[in-house]
CSV table of C-alpha atoms in Angstrom, one decimal:
chain,number,residue,atom,x,y,z
A,261,UNK,CA,119.0,49.6,-90.0
A,262,UNK,CA,115.5,49.9,-91.5
A,263,UNK,CA,114.7,52.8,-93.7
A,264,UNK,CA,111.4,53.5,-95.4
A,265,UNK,CA,111.7,53.8,-99.2
A,266,UNK,CA,110.9,57.5,-99.4
A,267,UNK,CA,114.0,58.2,-97.2
A,268,UNK,CA,116.6,56.4,-99.3
A,269,UNK,CA,118.3,59.7,-100.0
A,270,UNK,CA,119.4,59.6,-96.3
A,271,UNK,CA,121.9,56.9,-97.3
A,272,UNK,CA,124.7,59.5,-97.7
A,273,UNK,CA,127.7,57.4,-98.3
A,274,UNK,CA,128.5,53.9,-99.5
A,275,UNK,CA,126.5,51.4,-101.5
A,276,UNK,CA,122.9,50.9,-100.3
A,277,UNK,CA,123.5,47.2,-100.5
A,278,UNK,CA,126.7,47.3,-98.4
A,279,UNK,CA,126.5,44.6,-95.6
A,280,UNK,CA,127.5,46.8,-92.7
A,281,UNK,CA,125.8,50.0,-91.6
A,282,UNK,CA,126.9,53.2,-89.8
A,283,UNK,CA,124.0,55.2,-88.6
A,284,UNK,CA,124.6,58.8,-87.5
A,285,UNK,CA,122.0,60.7,-85.5
A,286,UNK,CA,122.6,64.3,-86.1
A,287,UNK,CA,120.8,67.6,-85.3
A,288,UNK,CA,121.4,70.4,-87.7
A,289,UNK,CA,121.6,73.0,-84.9
A,290,UNK,CA,124.0,70.9,-82.6
A,291,UNK,CA,127.6,72.1,-82.8
A,292,UNK,CA,128.9,68.6,-82.0
A,293,UNK,CA,126.8,67.2,-84.8
A,294,UNK,CA,128.4,69.7,-87.1
A,295,UNK,CA,131.9,68.6,-86.1
A,296,UNK,CA,131.0,65.0,-86.9
A,297,UNK,CA,129.4,66.0,-90.2
A,298,UNK,CA,132.6,67.6,-91.3
A,299,UNK,CA,134.5,64.3,-90.5
A,300,UNK,CA,131.9,62.3,-92.4
A,301,UNK,CA,132.2,64.5,-95.4
A,302,UNK,CA,136.0,64.7,-95.4
A,303,UNK,CA,136.9,61.2,-94.2
A,304,UNK,CA,134.1,58.7,-94.4
A,305,UNK,CA,132.5,59.7,-97.7
A,306,UNK,CA,135.8,59.1,-99.7
A,307,UNK,CA,136.5,55.9,-97.9
A,308,UNK,CA,133.1,54.4,-98.8
A,309,UNK,CA,132.9,55.9,-102.3
A,310,UNK,CA,133.5,53.8,-105.4
A,311,UNK,CA,137.2,53.0,-105.5
A,312,UNK,CA,137.6,53.9,-101.8
A,313,UNK,CA,139.1,51.5,-99.3
A,314,UNK,CA,135.7,50.3,-98.0
A,315,UNK,CA,133.8,50.5,-101.3
A,316,UNK,CA,130.8,48.1,-101.1
A,317,UNK,CA,131.4,47.2,-97.5
A,318,UNK,CA,129.8,50.0,-95.4
A,319,UNK,CA,126.9,52.4,-95.9
A,320,UNK,CA,126.2,55.5,-93.9
A,321,UNK,CA,122.6,56.5,-93.0
A,322,UNK,CA,121.8,60.0,-91.8
A,323,UNK,CA,119.3,59.9,-89.0
A,324,UNK,CA,117.4,63.2,-88.3
A,325,UNK,CA,117.7,63.8,-84.6
A,326,UNK,CA,115.3,66.6,-83.7
A,327,UNK,CA,116.1,68.3,-80.4
A,328,UNK,CA,112.9,70.0,-79.5
A,329,UNK,CA,114.5,72.3,-76.8
A,330,UNK,CA,115.8,74.2,-79.9
A,331,UNK,CA,112.7,75.7,-81.5
A,332,UNK,CA,114.3,75.8,-85.0
A,333,UNK,CA,115.3,72.1,-84.9
A,334,UNK,CA,112.0,71.0,-86.4
A,335,UNK,CA,112.2,73.6,-89.2
A,336,UNK,CA,115.8,72.8,-90.2
A,337,UNK,CA,115.0,69.0,-90.3
A,338,UNK,CA,111.9,69.7,-92.4
A,339,UNK,CA,114.1,71.5,-94.9
A,340,UNK,CA,116.5,68.6,-95.1
A,341,UNK,CA,113.6,66.2,-95.7
A,342,UNK,CA,112.1,68.6,-98.3
A,343,UNK,CA,115.5,68.5,-100.2
A,344,UNK,CA,115.4,64.7,-100.0
A,345,UNK,CA,112.1,64.9,-102.0
A,346,UNK,CA,112.9,67.6,-104.4
A,347,UNK,CA,116.5,66.8,-105.2
A,348,UNK,CA,117.4,63.5,-103.6
A,349,UNK,CA,121.0,63.5,-104.8
A,350,UNK,CA,121.5,66.9,-103.1
A,351,UNK,CA,120.4,65.8,-99.6
A,352,UNK,CA,123.9,65.4,-98.2
A,353,UNK,CA,125.4,68.5,-99.9
A,354,UNK,CA,122.5,70.5,-98.5
A,355,UNK,CA,123.1,69.0,-95.1
A,356,UNK,CA,126.8,70.0,-95.3
A,357,UNK,CA,125.7,73.6,-96.2
A,358,UNK,CA,123.2,73.7,-93.4
A,359,UNK,CA,125.8,72.6,-90.9
A,360,UNK,CA,128.1,75.4,-92.1
A,361,UNK,CA,125.3,77.9,-91.6
A,362,UNK,CA,123.9,76.4,-88.4
A,363,UNK,CA,124.6,79.4,-86.2
A,364,UNK,CA,122.0,81.4,-88.3
A,365,UNK,CA,119.4,79.0,-87.0
A,366,UNK,CA,120.3,79.0,-83.3
A,367,UNK,CA,117.8,80.0,-80.7
A,368,UNK,CA,118.6,83.7,-80.5
A,369,UNK,CA,119.0,84.5,-84.3
A,370,UNK,CA,115.6,82.8,-85.0
A,371,UNK,CA,113.8,84.2,-81.9
A,372,UNK,CA,112.6,87.3,-83.8
A,373,UNK,CA,111.6,85.4,-86.9
A,374,UNK,CA,108.3,83.8,-87.6
A,375,UNK,CA,108.2,80.1,-88.6
A,376,UNK,CA,107.3,81.1,-92.1
A,377,UNK,CA,110.3,83.4,-92.3
A,378,UNK,CA,112.6,80.7,-91.0
A,379,UNK,CA,111.3,78.3,-93.6
A,380,UNK,CA,111.7,80.9,-96.4
A,381,UNK,CA,115.3,81.4,-95.2
A,382,UNK,CA,115.9,77.7,-95.3
A,383,UNK,CA,114.4,77.4,-98.8
A,384,UNK,CA,116.8,80.1,-100.0
A,385,UNK,CA,119.8,78.2,-98.6
A,386,UNK,CA,118.6,75.0,-100.1
A,387,UNK,CA,118.1,76.7,-103.5
A,388,UNK,CA,121.8,77.8,-103.4
A,389,UNK,CA,122.6,74.0,-103.4
A,390,UNK,CA,119.9,72.5,-105.6
A,391,UNK,CA,119.3,75.4,-107.9
A,392,UNK,CA,116.9,78.4,-108.0
A,393,UNK,CA,114.6,76.5,-110.3
A,394,UNK,CA,113.6,74.2,-107.5
A,395,UNK,CA,113.1,76.8,-104.8
A,396,UNK,CA,109.3,77.0,-105.4
A,397,UNK,CA,109.0,73.3,-105.0
A,398,UNK,CA,111.0,73.4,-101.8
A,399,UNK,CA,108.8,76.2,-100.4
A,400,UNK,CA,105.7,74.3,-101.4
A,401,UNK,CA,106.9,71.3,-99.3
A,402,UNK,CA,107.5,73.6,-96.3
A,403,UNK,CA,104.2,75.5,-96.5
A,404,UNK,CA,101.4,74.9,-94.0
A,405,UNK,CA,98.4,74.2,-96.2
A,406,UNK,CA,96.3,71.3,-95.0
A,407,UNK,CA,94.3,71.4,-91.8
A,408,UNK,CA,95.0,74.0,-89.1
A,409,UNK,CA,97.2,71.5,-87.3
A,410,UNK,CA,98.2,69.2,-90.2
A,411,UNK,CA,101.8,70.2,-90.7
A,412,UNK,CA,103.6,70.5,-94.0
A,413,UNK,CA,104.2,68.0,-96.8
A,414,UNK,CA,107.2,66.4,-95.1
A,415,UNK,CA,105.6,66.1,-91.6
A,416,UNK,CA,105.0,62.4,-92.0
A,417,UNK,CA,108.7,61.8,-92.9
A,418,UNK,CA,109.6,63.9,-89.9
A,419,UNK,CA,107.3,61.8,-87.7
A,420,UNK,CA,109.0,58.6,-89.0
A,421,UNK,CA,112.5,59.9,-88.1
A,422,UNK,CA,111.4,61.0,-84.6
A,423,UNK,CA,109.6,57.7,-83.9
A,424,UNK,CA,112.6,55.8,-85.1
A,425,UNK,CA,114.9,57.6,-82.6
A,426,UNK,CA,112.5,57.2,-79.8
A,427,UNK,CA,111.9,53.5,-80.2
A,428,UNK,CA,115.6,53.0,-80.3
A,429,UNK,CA,116.3,55.1,-77.2
A,430,UNK,CA,118.4,57.7,-78.9
A,431,UNK,CA,118.6,60.8,-76.8
A,432,UNK,CA,121.6,62.9,-77.6
A,433,UNK,CA,123.2,64.2,-80.8
A,434,UNK,CA,125.4,63.0,-82.2
A,435,UNK,CA,124.9,59.3,-81.6
A,436,UNK,CA,126.4,56.7,-83.8
A,437,UNK,CA,125.3,53.1,-84.3
A,438,UNK,CA,127.4,50.5,-86.1
A,439,UNK,CA,125.5,47.4,-87.3
A,440,UNK,CA,122.6,48.4,-85.0
A,441,UNK,CA,124.6,48.9,-81.8
A,442,UNK,CA,125.5,52.2,-80.2
A,443,UNK,CA,129.2,53.0,-80.6
A,444,UNK,CA,129.8,55.2,-77.6
A,445,UNK,CA,133.5,55.3,-78.2
A,446,UNK,CA,133.0,57.4,-81.3
A,447,UNK,CA,133.6,61.1,-80.7
A,448,UNK,CA,132.6,64.2,-82.7
A,449,UNK,CA,136.3,65.3,-82.4
A,450,UNK,CA,137.6,62.2,-84.3
A,451,UNK,CA,139.7,63.0,-87.3
A,452,UNK,CA,141.1,60.8,-90.1
A,453,UNK,CA,143.5,58.9,-87.7
A,454,UNK,CA,140.8,57.8,-85.2
A,455,UNK,CA,138.3,56.9,-87.9
A,456,UNK,CA,140.7,54.8,-90.0
A,457,UNK,CA,142.0,53.0,-86.9
A,458,UNK,CA,138.4,52.2,-85.7
A,459,UNK,CA,137.2,51.1,-89.1
A,460,UNK,CA,140.2,48.8,-89.5
A,461,UNK,CA,139.0,46.9,-86.4
A,462,UNK,CA,135.3,46.9,-87.3
A,463,UNK,CA,134.8,46.4,-91.0
A,464,UNK,CA,134.7,42.8,-92.1
């Protein structure tokens, strides 16, 4: 349940001080992660929001789950982390938008693009969410400009998220943890009925 301060925008629902924690390990180019993301947005976010049934009781943390067998997975997660820096309050709205457009970043559609072109495409999508005025800042965070092998501005954030997954033995996306333990019963196909029944048993 640890989260370094620079990644606090990854708390996507509920109060940061809520005593119980739901951690969702999602990959932006995983279709099953997209299904779970839709449920998070339509079911969980309202339940944990101010005035919601579980207001102040549960927080949701987005965990970037890079799947390296998809070449674009690194680039899409870099984009999410760049938005977290440039427009922290827009991290989840951008994530929702990226999931809606995920097929554009699948293996075949990106196979004829350079990494620079993919990052530019992602910056354009992000700008549609955070505003065109922040597009240059987004691109700056996604530009290779240090040493020949030094990565981009958000590479250290990306390393943190990958190391966190590895040390906790997270392999597949999506994976959900509740209060630090893997909740294997949770399915990406869950809707409002399944989620509300499960939460009724789990939330103290």
